[in-house]
PDB file of C-alpha atoms in Angstrom:
ATOM      1  CA  UNK A 624       0.000   0.000   0.000  1.00 44.00           C
ATOM      2  CA  UNK A 625       1.295   3.448  -0.886  1.00 54.00           C
ATOM      3  CA  UNK A 626       2.134   5.823   1.964  1.00 71.00           C
ATOM      4  CA  UNK A 627       2.048   8.827  -0.348  1.00 85.00           C
ATOM      5  CA  UNK A 628      -1.155   9.959  -1.998  1.00 88.00           C
ATOM      6  CA  UNK A 629      -1.292  11.344  -5.527  1.00 93.00           C
ATOM      7  CA  UNK A 630      -2.994  14.604  -4.568  1.00 92.00           C
ATOM      8  CA  UNK A 631      -0.271  15.529  -2.067  1.00 91.00           C
ATOM      9  CA  UNK A 632       2.463  14.708  -4.557  1.00 95.00           C
ATOM     10  CA  UNK A 633       0.753  16.660  -7.339  1.00 95.00           C
ATOM     11  CA  UNK A 634       0.228  19.684  -5.054  1.00 93.00           C
ATOM     12  CA  UNK A 635       3.895  19.692  -3.997  1.00 94.00           C
ATOM     13  CA  UNK A 636       5.065  19.526  -7.626  1.00 96.00           C
ATOM     14  CA  UNK A 637       2.650  22.273  -8.699  1.00 95.00           C
ATOM     15  CA  UNK A 638       3.806  24.472  -5.842  1.00 92.00           C
ATOM     16  CA  UNK A 639       7.428  23.919  -6.900  1.00 93.00           C
ATOM     17  CA  UNK A 640       6.655  24.637 -10.557  1.00 93.00           C
ATOM     18  CA  UNK A 641       4.739  27.807  -9.728  1.00 91.00           C
ATOM     19  CA  UNK A 642       7.694  29.347  -7.913  1.00 87.00           C
ATOM     20  CA  UNK A 643       8.741  31.040 -11.134  1.00 78.00           C
ATOM     21  CA  UNK A 644       8.929  34.798 -11.344  1.00 73.00           C
ATOM     22  CA  UNK A 645       7.102  36.569 -14.192  1.00 68.00           C
ATOM     23  CA  UNK A 646      10.481  37.972 -15.166  1.00 67.00           C
ATOM     24  CA  UNK A 647      11.898  34.522 -15.878  1.00 62.00           C
ATOM     25  CA  UNK A 648       8.752  33.412 -17.673  1.00 61.00           C
ATOM     26  CA  UNK A 649       9.066  36.429 -19.974  1.00 63.00           C
ATOM     27  CA  UNK A 650      12.782  35.870 -20.514  1.00 61.00           C
ATOM     28  CA  UNK A 651      12.291  32.263 -21.493  1.00 61.00           C
ATOM     29  CA  UNK A 652       9.426  33.170 -23.794  1.00 59.00           C
ATOM     30  CA  UNK A 653      11.690  35.629 -25.595  1.00 61.00           C
ATOM     31  CA  UNK A 654      14.253  32.852 -26.138  1.00 60.00           C
ATOM     32  CA  UNK A 655      11.925  30.841 -28.324  1.00 55.00           C
ATOM     33  CA  UNK A 656      12.439  33.304 -31.148  1.00 59.00           C
ATOM     34  CA  UNK A 657      15.802  32.390 -32.695  1.00 57.00           C
ATOM     35  CA  UNK A 658      17.566  34.922 -34.857  1.00 54.00           C
ATOM     36  CA  UNK A 659      19.834  32.445 -36.620  1.00 47.00           C
ATOM     37  CA  UNK A 660      21.045  28.845 -36.495  1.00 44.00           C
ATOM     38  CA  UNK A 661      23.855  29.814 -34.179  1.00 45.00           C
TER      39      UNK A 661
ATOM     40  CA  UNK B 796       0.786  19.249 -33.978  1.00 67.00           C
ATOM     41  CA  UNK B 797       1.194  20.855 -37.379  1.00 78.00           C
ATOM     42  CA  UNK B 798       3.565  18.736 -39.546  1.00 83.00           C
ATOM     43  CA  UNK B 799       3.781  21.495 -42.164  1.00 86.00           C
ATOM     44  CA  UNK B 800       4.983  23.955 -39.563  1.00 89.00           C
ATOM     45  CA  UNK B 801       7.573  21.455 -38.337  1.00 89.00           C
ATOM     46  CA  UNK B 802       8.772  21.116 -41.928  1.00 89.00           C
ATOM     47  CA  UNK B 803       8.995  24.901 -42.268  1.00 90.00           C
ATOM     48  CA  UNK B 804      10.984  25.131 -39.046  1.00 90.00           C
ATOM     49  CA  UNK B 805      13.236  22.279 -40.156  1.00 89.00           C
ATOM     50  CA  UNK B 806      14.041  24.194 -43.304  1.00 87.00           C
ATOM     51  CA  UNK B 807      15.238  27.126 -41.196  1.00 87.00           C
ATOM     52  CA  UNK B 808      12.177  29.347 -40.803  1.00 89.00           C
ATOM     53  CA  UNK B 809      12.543  30.998 -37.362  1.00 88.00           C
ATOM     54  CA  UNK B 810       8.954  32.240 -37.272  1.00 89.00           C
ATOM     55  CA  UNK B 811       7.718  28.660 -37.781  1.00 90.00           C
ATOM     56  CA  UNK B 812       9.964  27.510 -34.942  1.00 91.00           C
ATOM     57  CA  UNK B 813       8.663  30.268 -32.706  1.00 89.00           C
ATOM     58  CA  UNK B 814       5.064  29.347 -33.532  1.00 90.00           C
ATOM     59  CA  UNK B 815       5.799  25.716 -32.647  1.00 90.00           C
ATOM     60  CA  UNK B 816       7.592  26.390 -29.401  1.00 91.00           C
ATOM     61  CA  UNK B 817       5.786  29.416 -27.992  1.00 88.00           C
ATOM     62  CA  UNK B 818       2.627  27.520 -26.903  1.00 89.00           C
ATOM     63  CA  UNK B 819       4.809  24.939 -25.148  1.00 90.00           C
ATOM     64  CA  UNK B 820       7.158  27.274 -23.288  1.00 88.00           C
ATOM     65  CA  UNK B 821       4.912  27.719 -20.257  1.00 88.00           C
ATOM     66  CA  UNK B 822       4.540  24.030 -19.542  1.00 91.00           C
ATOM     67  CA  UNK B 823       8.172  23.287 -20.362  1.00 93.00           C
ATOM     68  CA  UNK B 824       9.367  25.928 -17.936  1.00 91.00           C
ATOM     69  CA  UNK B 825       7.109  24.563 -15.197  1.00 93.00           C
ATOM     70  CA  UNK B 826       8.460  21.068 -15.911  1.00 96.00           C
ATOM     71  CA  UNK B 827      12.067  22.259 -15.600  1.00 95.00           C
ATOM     72  CA  UNK B 828      11.258  24.238 -12.467  1.00 94.00           C
ATOM     73  CA  UNK B 829       9.602  21.235 -10.829  1.00 96.00           C
ATOM     74  CA  UNK B 830      12.529  18.942 -11.667  1.00 96.00           C
ATOM     75  CA  UNK B 831      15.303  21.352 -10.714  1.00 94.00           C
ATOM     76  CA  UNK B 832      13.692  23.450  -7.988  1.00 92.00           C
ATOM     77  CA  UNK B 833      15.823  26.441  -8.891  1.00 89.00           C
ATOM     78  CA  UNK B 834      14.707  29.295 -11.082  1.00 88.00           C
ATOM     79  CA  UNK B 835      18.224  29.980 -12.384  1.00 88.00           C
ATOM     80  CA  UNK B 836      18.787  26.309 -13.248  1.00 90.00           C
ATOM     81  CA  UNK B 837      15.359  26.022 -14.892  1.00 90.00           C
ATOM     82  CA  UNK B 838      16.076  29.107 -16.986  1.00 87.00           C
ATOM     83  CA  UNK B 839      19.451  27.707 -18.064  1.00 89.00           C
ATOM     84  CA  UNK B 840      17.904  24.331 -18.936  1.00 92.00           C
ATOM     85  CA  UNK B 841      15.203  26.023 -21.006  1.00 91.00           C
ATOM     86  CA  UNK B 842      17.717  28.216 -22.795  1.00 89.00           C
ATOM     87  CA  UNK B 843      19.941  25.230 -23.634  1.00 91.00           C
ATOM     88  CA  UNK B 844      16.938  23.146 -24.686  1.00 93.00           C
ATOM     89  CA  UNK B 845      15.591  25.784 -27.070  1.00 92.00           C
ATOM     90  CA  UNK B 846      18.990  26.421 -28.644  1.00 91.00           C
ATOM     91  CA  UNK B 847      19.590  22.679 -29.032  1.00 93.00           C
ATOM     92  CA  UNK B 848      16.116  22.170 -30.504  1.00 93.00           C
ATOM     93  CA  UNK B 849      16.684  24.928 -33.065  1.00 92.00           C
ATOM     94  CA  UNK B 850      20.108  23.551 -34.005  1.00 91.00           C
ATOM     95  CA  UNK B 851      19.030  19.918 -34.220  1.00 93.00           C
ATOM     96  CA  UNK B 852      15.540  20.263 -35.641  1.00 92.00           C
ATOM     97  CA  UNK B 853      16.734  19.302 -39.105  1.00 88.00           C
ATOM     98  CA  UNK B 854      17.592  15.849 -37.720  1.00 87.00           C
ATOM     99  CA  UNK B 855      14.033  15.210 -36.494  1.00 89.00           C
ATOM    100  CA  UNK B 856      12.668  12.474 -38.737  1.00 85.00           C
ATOM    101  CA  UNK B 857       9.038  12.295 -37.618  1.00 89.00           C
ATOM    102  CA  UNK B 858       7.228  15.656 -37.311  1.00 89.00           C
ATOM    103  CA  UNK B 859       4.525  13.958 -35.232  1.00 90.00           C
ATOM    104  CA  UNK B 860       7.167  13.181 -32.616  1.00 92.00           C
ATOM    105  CA  UNK B 861       8.011  16.868 -32.098  1.00 93.00           C
ATOM    106  CA  UNK B 862       6.492  17.112 -28.616  1.00 93.00           C
ATOM    107  CA  UNK B 863       8.265  14.046 -27.269  1.00 95.00           C
ATOM    108  CA  UNK B 864      11.510  15.095 -28.975  1.00 95.00           C
ATOM    109  CA  UNK B 865      11.409  18.606 -27.489  1.00 95.00           C
ATOM    110  CA  UNK B 866      10.564  17.287 -24.018  1.00 96.00           C
ATOM    111  CA  UNK B 867      13.422  14.764 -24.263  1.00 96.00           C
ATOM    112  CA  UNK B 868      15.850  17.580 -25.021  1.00 96.00           C
ATOM    113  CA  UNK B 869      14.564  19.526 -22.029  1.00 96.00           C
ATOM    114  CA  UNK B 870      14.836  16.670 -19.523  1.00 96.00           C
ATOM    115  CA  UNK B 871      18.330  15.863 -20.791  1.00 95.00           C
ATOM    116  CA  UNK B 872      19.294  19.488 -20.203  1.00 94.00           C
ATOM    117  CA  UNK B 873      17.781  19.286 -16.710  1.00 92.00           C
ATOM    118  CA  UNK B 874      19.985  16.251 -15.990  1.00 89.00           C
ATOM    119  CA  UNK B 875      23.051  18.085 -17.211  1.00 84.00           C
ATOM    120  CA  UNK B 876      22.175  21.139 -15.127  1.00 71.00           C
ATOM    121  CA  UNK B 877      21.662  19.118 -11.998  1.00 66.00           C
ATOM    122  CA  UNK B 878      24.925  17.252 -12.424  1.00 57.00           C
ATOM    123  CA  UNK B 879      26.669  20.602 -12.428  1.00 57.00           C
ATOM    124  CA  UNK B 880      25.312  21.429  -9.004  1.00 54.00           C
ATOM    125  CA  UNK B 881      25.309  17.902  -7.572  1.00 51.00           C
ATOM    126  CA  UNK B 882      26.961  19.042  -4.383  1.00 43.00           C
ATOM    127  CA  UNK B 883      23.963  21.192  -3.545  1.00 50.00           C
ATOM    128  CA  UNK B 884      21.673  18.508  -2.216  1.00 48.00           C
ATOM    129  CA  UNK B 885      18.933  20.655  -0.699  1.00 48.00           C
ATOM    130  CA  UNK B 886      18.054  23.754  -2.629  1.00 52.00           C
ATOM    131  CA  UNK B 887      15.506  26.557  -2.551  1.00 50.00           C
ATOM    132  CA  UNK B 888      12.953  24.831  -0.364  1.00 52.00           C
ATOM    133  CA  UNK B 889      10.852  27.649   1.116  1.00 51.00           C
ATOM    134  CA  UNK B 890      11.254  28.416   4.791  1.00 47.00           C
ATOM    135  CA  UNK B 891       8.364  29.095   7.168  1.00 46.00           C
ATOM    136  CA  UNK B 892       6.297  32.103   6.276  1.00 43.00           C
ATOM    137  CA  UNK B 893       7.655  32.561   2.771  1.00 45.00           C
ATOM    138  CA  UNK B 894       5.290  30.267   0.941  1.00 45.00           C
ATOM    139  CA  UNK B 895       2.509  32.014  -0.931  1.00 47.00           C
ATOM    140  CA  UNK B 896       0.249  30.671  -3.645  1.00 47.00           C
ATOM    141  CA  UNK B 897      -0.340  26.942  -3.581  1.00 49.00           C
ATOM    142  CA  UNK B 898       0.110  26.677   0.183  1.00 52.00           C
ATOM    143  CA  UNK B 899      -2.496  24.475   1.852  1.00 54.00           C
ATOM    144  CA  UNK B 900      -5.262  26.313   3.677  1.00 54.00           C
ATOM    145  CA  UNK B 901      -7.809  25.389   6.324  1.00 58.00           C
ATOM    146  CA  UNK B 902      -7.659  24.284   9.942  1.00 54.00           C
ATOM    147  CA  UNK B 903      -4.803  21.858   9.357  1.00 63.00           C
ATOM    148  CA  UNK B 904      -2.683  24.368   7.423  1.00 75.00           C
ATOM    149  CA  UNK B 905       0.377  24.114   9.663  1.00 76.00           C
ATOM    150  CA  UNK B 906       0.462  20.316   9.582  1.00 75.00           C
ATOM    151  CA  UNK B 907      -0.152  20.214   5.840  1.00 76.00           C
ATOM    152  CA  UNK B 908       2.544  22.803   5.291  1.00 78.00           C
ATOM    153  CA  UNK B 909       5.073  20.800   7.307  1.00 81.00           C
ATOM    154  CA  UNK B 910       4.094  17.681   5.397  1.00 83.00           C
ATOM    155  CA  UNK B 911       4.517  19.476   2.066  1.00 85.00           C
ATOM    156  CA  UNK B 912       7.989  20.688   3.034  1.00 88.00           C
ATOM    157  CA  UNK B 913       9.064  17.225   4.207  1.00 91.00           C
ATOM    158  CA  UNK B 914       7.856  15.838   0.895  1.00 94.00           C
ATOM    159  CA  UNK B 915       9.789  18.452  -1.057  1.00 94.00           C
ATOM    160  CA  UNK B 916      12.967  17.762   0.905  1.00 94.00           C
ATOM    161  CA  UNK B 917      12.496  14.064   0.134  1.00 95.00           C
ATOM    162  CA  UNK B 918      11.965  14.922  -3.541  1.00 96.00           C
ATOM    163  CA  UNK B 919      15.272  16.831  -3.524  1.00 94.00           C
ATOM    164  CA  UNK B 920      17.031  13.668  -2.345  1.00 95.00           C
ATOM    165  CA  UNK B 921      15.979  11.362  -5.165  1.00 96.00           C
ATOM    166  CA  UNK B 922      17.767  11.242  -8.528  1.00 94.00           C
ATOM    167  CA  UNK B 923      16.980  13.592 -11.383  1.00 93.00           C
ATOM    168  CA  UNK B 924      15.795  10.616 -13.449  1.00 95.00           C
ATOM    169  CA  UNK B 925      13.319   9.714 -10.719  1.00 97.00           C
ATOM    170  CA  UNK B 926      12.202  13.333 -10.357  1.00 97.00           C
ATOM    171  CA  UNK B 927      11.685  13.547 -14.099  1.00 97.00           C
ATOM    172  CA  UNK B 928       9.393  10.514 -14.179  1.00 98.00           C
ATOM    173  CA  UNK B 929       7.289  11.816 -11.296  1.00 98.00           C
ATOM    174  CA  UNK B 930       7.028  15.305 -12.816  1.00 98.00           C
ATOM    175  CA  UNK B 931       6.104  14.048 -16.293  1.00 98.00           C
ATOM    176  CA  UNK B 932       3.364  11.854 -14.855  1.00 98.00           C
ATOM    177  CA  UNK B 933       2.010  13.676 -11.815  1.00 97.00           C
ATOM    178  CA  UNK B 934       2.530  17.309 -12.830  1.00 97.00           C
ATOM    179  CA  UNK B 935       2.349  17.254 -16.630  1.00 96.00           C
ATOM    180  CA  UNK B 936      -0.274  14.502 -16.656  1.00 96.00           C
ATOM    181  CA  UNK B 937       1.522  12.417 -19.279  1.00 97.00           C
ATOM    182  CA  UNK B 938       0.441   8.828 -19.783  1.00 97.00           C
ATOM    183  CA  UNK B 939       2.867   5.918 -19.583  1.00 97.00           C
ATOM    184  CA  UNK B 940       2.844   5.737 -23.392  1.00 97.00           C
ATOM    185  CA  UNK B 941       3.756   9.432 -23.626  1.00 97.00           C
ATOM    186  CA  UNK B 942       6.512   9.068 -21.022  1.00 97.00           C
ATOM    187  CA  UNK B 943       7.857   6.052 -22.894  1.00 97.00           C
ATOM    188  CA  UNK B 944       7.945   8.157 -26.052  1.00 96.00           C
ATOM    189  CA  UNK B 945       9.796  10.992 -24.314  1.00 96.00           C
ATOM    190  CA  UNK B 946      12.369   8.650 -22.766  1.00 96.00           C
ATOM    191  CA  UNK B 947      12.579   6.401 -25.832  1.00 94.00           C
ATOM    192  CA  UNK B 948      11.979   3.258 -23.782  1.00 96.00           C
ATOM    193  CA  UNK B 949       9.272   0.554 -23.974  1.00 98.00           C
ATOM    194  CA  UNK B 950       6.050   1.387 -22.120  1.00 97.00           C
ATOM    195  CA  UNK B 951       6.659  -1.447 -19.646  1.00 97.00           C
ATOM    196  CA  UNK B 952      10.032   0.051 -18.787  1.00 98.00           C
ATOM    197  CA  UNK B 953       8.449   3.466 -18.236  1.00 97.00           C
ATOM    198  CA  UNK B 954       5.901   1.851 -15.924  1.00 98.00           C
ATOM    199  CA  UNK B 955       8.494   0.021 -13.831  1.00 98.00           C
ATOM    200  CA  UNK B 956      10.713   3.115 -13.637  1.00 98.00           C
ATOM    201  CA  UNK B 957       7.778   5.249 -12.509  1.00 97.00           C
ATOM    202  CA  UNK B 958       6.922   2.693  -9.834  1.00 97.00           C
ATOM    203  CA  UNK B 959      10.539   2.614  -8.662  1.00 97.00           C
ATOM    204  CA  UNK B 960      10.672   6.426  -8.568  1.00 97.00           C
ATOM    205  CA  UNK B 961       7.575   6.508  -6.406  1.00 97.00           C
ATOM    206  CA  UNK B 962       9.069   3.953  -4.021  1.00 96.00           C
ATOM    207  CA  UNK B 963      12.323   5.890  -3.875  1.00 96.00           C
ATOM    208  CA  UNK B 964      10.414   9.056  -2.947  1.00 96.00           C
ATOM    209  CA  UNK B 965       8.457   7.203  -0.272  1.00 95.00           C
ATOM    210  CA  UNK B 966      11.694   5.881   1.230  1.00 95.00           C
ATOM    211  CA  UNK B 967      13.231   9.361   1.209  1.00 95.00           C
ATOM    212  CA  UNK B 968      10.070  10.721   2.823  1.00 93.00           C
ATOM    213  CA  UNK B 969      10.239   8.079   5.550  1.00 92.00           C
ATOM    214  CA  UNK B 970      13.801   9.224   6.271  1.00 89.00           C
ATOM    215  CA  UNK B 971      12.490  12.772   6.606  1.00 84.00           C
ATOM    216  CA  UNK B 972      10.135  11.492   9.277  1.00 74.00           C
ATOM    217  CA  UNK B 973       7.241  12.878   7.300  1.00 48.00           C
ATOM    218  CA  UNK B 974       5.305   9.582   7.178  1.00 52.00           C
TER     219      UNK B 974
END
């Protein structure tokens, strides 16, 4: 029997993933526009 | 998935590449953040993954496999990033009072919060491969078939690896005294 339930695990992972500043999200979004095959 | 757009991007059209990647950036960044736990490392992994994808897109044989291919590049970059900071075993786990959105609420908030932190510390102690499996399945909601496609392994292997990752996390959690 599992001692760890799916909801708790999912909530922990979502909390971890959401710890991203809007600044980084914007920076990464800008990266997806390549200017050349460098 | 738009195979024509993949073909355009493969032939060197940056706007086609941008159109392919832009809708996926949000989820990819969350995936990297969940695996690595560090904003700087997640940003580096994303940057490396996007540059690698752009450089190597011409080698992608099956346009339908674009999603799995791009995710594979990202998780490989996450592994590389984590190896570079392997000595930092416990990283960026929030301390009391600093957790905002996503924090449990209700009468058992304090207990749930302690439990969440113990679980995250345990998660930090398992391997990046194990973290990746748990994130792809439990955060991204990918099926075993999709995970198998990302990792390029048979579905049965993905299933057994996911089971082992879960057990590894439970053992780490037991060592934290959280369960």
